GROMACS .gro file of C-alpha atoms in nm:
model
  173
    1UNK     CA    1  11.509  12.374   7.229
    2UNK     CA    2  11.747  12.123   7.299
    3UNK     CA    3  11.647  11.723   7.406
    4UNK     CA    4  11.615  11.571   7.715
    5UNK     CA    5  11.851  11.299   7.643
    6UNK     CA    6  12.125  11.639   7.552
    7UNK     CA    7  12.062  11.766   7.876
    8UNK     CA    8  12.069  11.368   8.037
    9UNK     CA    9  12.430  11.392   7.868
   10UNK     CA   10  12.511  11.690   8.013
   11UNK     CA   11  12.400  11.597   8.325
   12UNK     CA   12  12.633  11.277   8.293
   13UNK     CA   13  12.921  11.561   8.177
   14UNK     CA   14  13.216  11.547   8.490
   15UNK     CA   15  13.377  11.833   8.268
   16UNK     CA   16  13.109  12.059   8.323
   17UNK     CA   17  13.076  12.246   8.671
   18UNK     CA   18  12.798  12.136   8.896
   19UNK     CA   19  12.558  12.378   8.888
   20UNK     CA   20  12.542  12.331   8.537
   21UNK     CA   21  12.467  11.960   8.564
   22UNK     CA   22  12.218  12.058   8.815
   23UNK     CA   23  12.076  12.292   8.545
   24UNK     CA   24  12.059  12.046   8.324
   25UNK     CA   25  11.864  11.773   8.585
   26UNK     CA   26  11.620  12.047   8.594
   27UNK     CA   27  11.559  12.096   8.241
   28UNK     CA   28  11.518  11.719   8.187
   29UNK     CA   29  11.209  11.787   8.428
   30UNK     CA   30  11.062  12.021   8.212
   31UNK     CA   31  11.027  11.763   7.941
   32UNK     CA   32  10.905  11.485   8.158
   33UNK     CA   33  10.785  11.495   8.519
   34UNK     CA   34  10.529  11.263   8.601
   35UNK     CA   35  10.411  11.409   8.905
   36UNK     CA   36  10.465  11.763   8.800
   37UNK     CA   37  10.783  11.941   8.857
   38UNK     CA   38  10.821  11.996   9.217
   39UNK     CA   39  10.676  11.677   9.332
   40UNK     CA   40  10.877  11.490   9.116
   41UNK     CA   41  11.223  11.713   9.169
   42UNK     CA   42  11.166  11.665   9.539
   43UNK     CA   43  11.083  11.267   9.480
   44UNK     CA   44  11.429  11.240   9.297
   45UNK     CA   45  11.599  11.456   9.544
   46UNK     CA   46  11.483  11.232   9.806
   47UNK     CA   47  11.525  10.931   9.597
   48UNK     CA   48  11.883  11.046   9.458
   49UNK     CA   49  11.998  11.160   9.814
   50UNK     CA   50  12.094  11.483   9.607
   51UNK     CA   51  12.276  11.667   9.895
   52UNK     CA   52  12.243  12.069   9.949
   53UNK     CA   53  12.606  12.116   9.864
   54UNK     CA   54  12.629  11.906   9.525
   55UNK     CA   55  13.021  11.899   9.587
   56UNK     CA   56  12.934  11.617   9.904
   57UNK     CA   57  12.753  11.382   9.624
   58UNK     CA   58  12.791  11.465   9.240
   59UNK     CA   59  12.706  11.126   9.147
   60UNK     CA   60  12.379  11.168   9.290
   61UNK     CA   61  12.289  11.368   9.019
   62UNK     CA   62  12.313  11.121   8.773
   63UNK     CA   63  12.111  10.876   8.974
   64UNK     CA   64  11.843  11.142   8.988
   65UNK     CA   65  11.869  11.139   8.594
   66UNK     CA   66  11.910  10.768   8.542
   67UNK     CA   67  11.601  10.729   8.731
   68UNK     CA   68  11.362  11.025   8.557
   69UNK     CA   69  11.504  10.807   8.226
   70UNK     CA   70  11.406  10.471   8.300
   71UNK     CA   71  11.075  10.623   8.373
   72UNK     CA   72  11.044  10.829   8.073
   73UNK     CA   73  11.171  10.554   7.838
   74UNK     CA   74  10.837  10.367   7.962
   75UNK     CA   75  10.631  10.650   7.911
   76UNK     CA   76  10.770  10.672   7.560
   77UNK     CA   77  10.703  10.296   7.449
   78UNK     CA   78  10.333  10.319   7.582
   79UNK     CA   79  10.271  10.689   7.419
   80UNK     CA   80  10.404  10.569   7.090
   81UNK     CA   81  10.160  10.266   7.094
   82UNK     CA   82   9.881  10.484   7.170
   83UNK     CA   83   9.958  10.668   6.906
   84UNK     CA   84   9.930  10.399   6.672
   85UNK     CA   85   9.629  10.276   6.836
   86UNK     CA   86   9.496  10.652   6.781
   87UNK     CA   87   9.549  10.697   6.432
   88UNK     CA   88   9.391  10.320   6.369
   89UNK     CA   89   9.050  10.459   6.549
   90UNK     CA   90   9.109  10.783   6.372
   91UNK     CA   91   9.123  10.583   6.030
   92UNK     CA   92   8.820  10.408   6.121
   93UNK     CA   93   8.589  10.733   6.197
   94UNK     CA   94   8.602  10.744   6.600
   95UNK     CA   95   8.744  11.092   6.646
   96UNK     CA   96   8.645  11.149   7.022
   97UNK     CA   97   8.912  11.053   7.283
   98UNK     CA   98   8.843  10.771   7.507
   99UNK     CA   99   8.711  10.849   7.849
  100UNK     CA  100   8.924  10.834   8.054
  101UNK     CA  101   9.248  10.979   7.864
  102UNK     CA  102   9.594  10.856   7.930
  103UNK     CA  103   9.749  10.965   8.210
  104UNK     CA  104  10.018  11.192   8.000
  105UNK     CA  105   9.734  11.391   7.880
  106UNK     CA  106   9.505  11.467   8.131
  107UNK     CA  107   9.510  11.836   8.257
  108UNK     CA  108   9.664  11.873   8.570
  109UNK     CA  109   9.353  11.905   8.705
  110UNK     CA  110   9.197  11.590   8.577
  111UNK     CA  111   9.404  11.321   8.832
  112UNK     CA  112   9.553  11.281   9.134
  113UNK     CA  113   9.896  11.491   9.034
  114UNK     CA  114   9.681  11.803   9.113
  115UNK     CA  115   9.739  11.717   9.503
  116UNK     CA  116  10.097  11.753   9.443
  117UNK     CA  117  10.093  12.048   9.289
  118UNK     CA  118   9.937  12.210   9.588
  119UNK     CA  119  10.181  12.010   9.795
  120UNK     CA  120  10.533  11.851   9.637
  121UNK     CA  121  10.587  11.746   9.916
  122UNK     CA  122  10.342  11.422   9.914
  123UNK     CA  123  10.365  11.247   9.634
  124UNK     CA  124  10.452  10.834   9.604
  125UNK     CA  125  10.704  10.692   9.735
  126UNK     CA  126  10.761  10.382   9.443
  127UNK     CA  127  11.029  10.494   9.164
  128UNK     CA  128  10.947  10.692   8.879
  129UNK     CA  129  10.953  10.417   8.650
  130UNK     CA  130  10.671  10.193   8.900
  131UNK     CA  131  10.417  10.484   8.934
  132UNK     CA  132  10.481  10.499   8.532
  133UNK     CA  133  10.422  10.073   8.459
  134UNK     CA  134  10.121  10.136   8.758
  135UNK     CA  135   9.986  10.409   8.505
  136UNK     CA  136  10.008  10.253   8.207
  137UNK     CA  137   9.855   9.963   8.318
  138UNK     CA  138   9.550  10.116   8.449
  139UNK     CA  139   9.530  10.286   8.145
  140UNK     CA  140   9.505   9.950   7.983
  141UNK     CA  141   9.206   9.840   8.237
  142UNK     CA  142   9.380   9.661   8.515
  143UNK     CA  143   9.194   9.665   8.790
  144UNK     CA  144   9.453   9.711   9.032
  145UNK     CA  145   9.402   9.706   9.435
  146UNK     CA  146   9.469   9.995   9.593
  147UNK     CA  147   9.562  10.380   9.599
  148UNK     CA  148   9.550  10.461   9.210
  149UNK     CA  149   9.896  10.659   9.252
  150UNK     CA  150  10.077  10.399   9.469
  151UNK     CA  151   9.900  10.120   9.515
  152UNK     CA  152   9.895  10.144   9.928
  153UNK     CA  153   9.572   9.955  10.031
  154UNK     CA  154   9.519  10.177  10.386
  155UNK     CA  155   9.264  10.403  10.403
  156UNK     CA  156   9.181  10.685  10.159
  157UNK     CA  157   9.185  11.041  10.260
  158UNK     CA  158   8.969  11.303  10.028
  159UNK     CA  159   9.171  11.626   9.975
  160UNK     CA  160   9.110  11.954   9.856
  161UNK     CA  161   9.304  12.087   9.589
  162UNK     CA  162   9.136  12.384   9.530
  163UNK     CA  163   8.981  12.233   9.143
  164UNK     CA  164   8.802  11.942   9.360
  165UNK     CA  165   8.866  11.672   9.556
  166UNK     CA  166   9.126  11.411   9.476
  167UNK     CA  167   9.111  11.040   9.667
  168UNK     CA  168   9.420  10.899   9.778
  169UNK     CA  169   9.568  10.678  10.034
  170UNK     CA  170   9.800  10.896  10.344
  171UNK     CA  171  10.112  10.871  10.204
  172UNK     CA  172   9.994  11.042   9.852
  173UNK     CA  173   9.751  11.305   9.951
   0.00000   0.00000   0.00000
């Protein structure tokens, strides 16, 4: 299996024909998509002004990449200090997870992604890379105001996702 930052190359790739760029976008999101992989294809397609007919826009798939990368280089500076934090507690005898686990390992199921898995269509509207600093640093115990996804301080709406309920403000949920 090839890397994401090969396919963010080939995504980059002029030479290459479009769909095969758009291929490659789409692979990317298979090895990170913070709010699962419609939700956050249709977030970048919104936030990338991808058009239907990629011909209109090709650049906009290399925002849509640019922007999944910031995010996921985030993700990767906070995972890989977990994991040293991890394998310190590990060292010192504490073998059960902390409660609650970061937000990269949760099950779907676990937080509020799983209403966007019912519906991609809802989903934040910050950048990747602001839901991702937002989720790391409630993982480090901020207590930050707000809808846990975007931070919105309206009112919260409980919605069924089939596994439970999930509260978030309108905009999320």
């Amino acid at each position: 299996m090839t890397s994401f930052l090969s396919h963010r190359a080939r995504v980059h790739d002029a030479q290459l024909p479009l769909h095969r760029r758009h291929s490659a976008l789409r692979t990317c999101l298979t090895v990170f998509a913070p709010y699962g992989l419609r939700a956050t294809y249709h977030h970048l397609t919104l936030g990338a002004a991808i058009p239907r007919r990629l011909e209109a826009d090709p650049d906009a798939l290399a925002r849509a990449v640019e922007e999944l990368h910031e995010a996921r280089v985030l993700w990767l500076v906070r995972a890989e200090e977990y994991a040293v934090q991890r394998r310190a507690e590990k060292q010192g005898g504490r073998r059960a997870l902390p409660n609650p686990r970061p937000w990269w390992l949760r099950s779907w199921w676990e937080g509020p992604e799983r209403a966007w898995f019912e519906d991609p269509f809802r989903h934040p509207s910050l950048r990747l890379s602001e839901y991702v600093r937002r989720q790391n640093a409630l993982l480090d115990g901020a207590d930050l105001p707000g809808c846990t996804a975007c931070g919105d301080e309206g009112p919260r709406v409980l919605s069924s996702t089939g596994h439970g309920r999930v509260e978030l403000c309108r905009g999320c949920a």
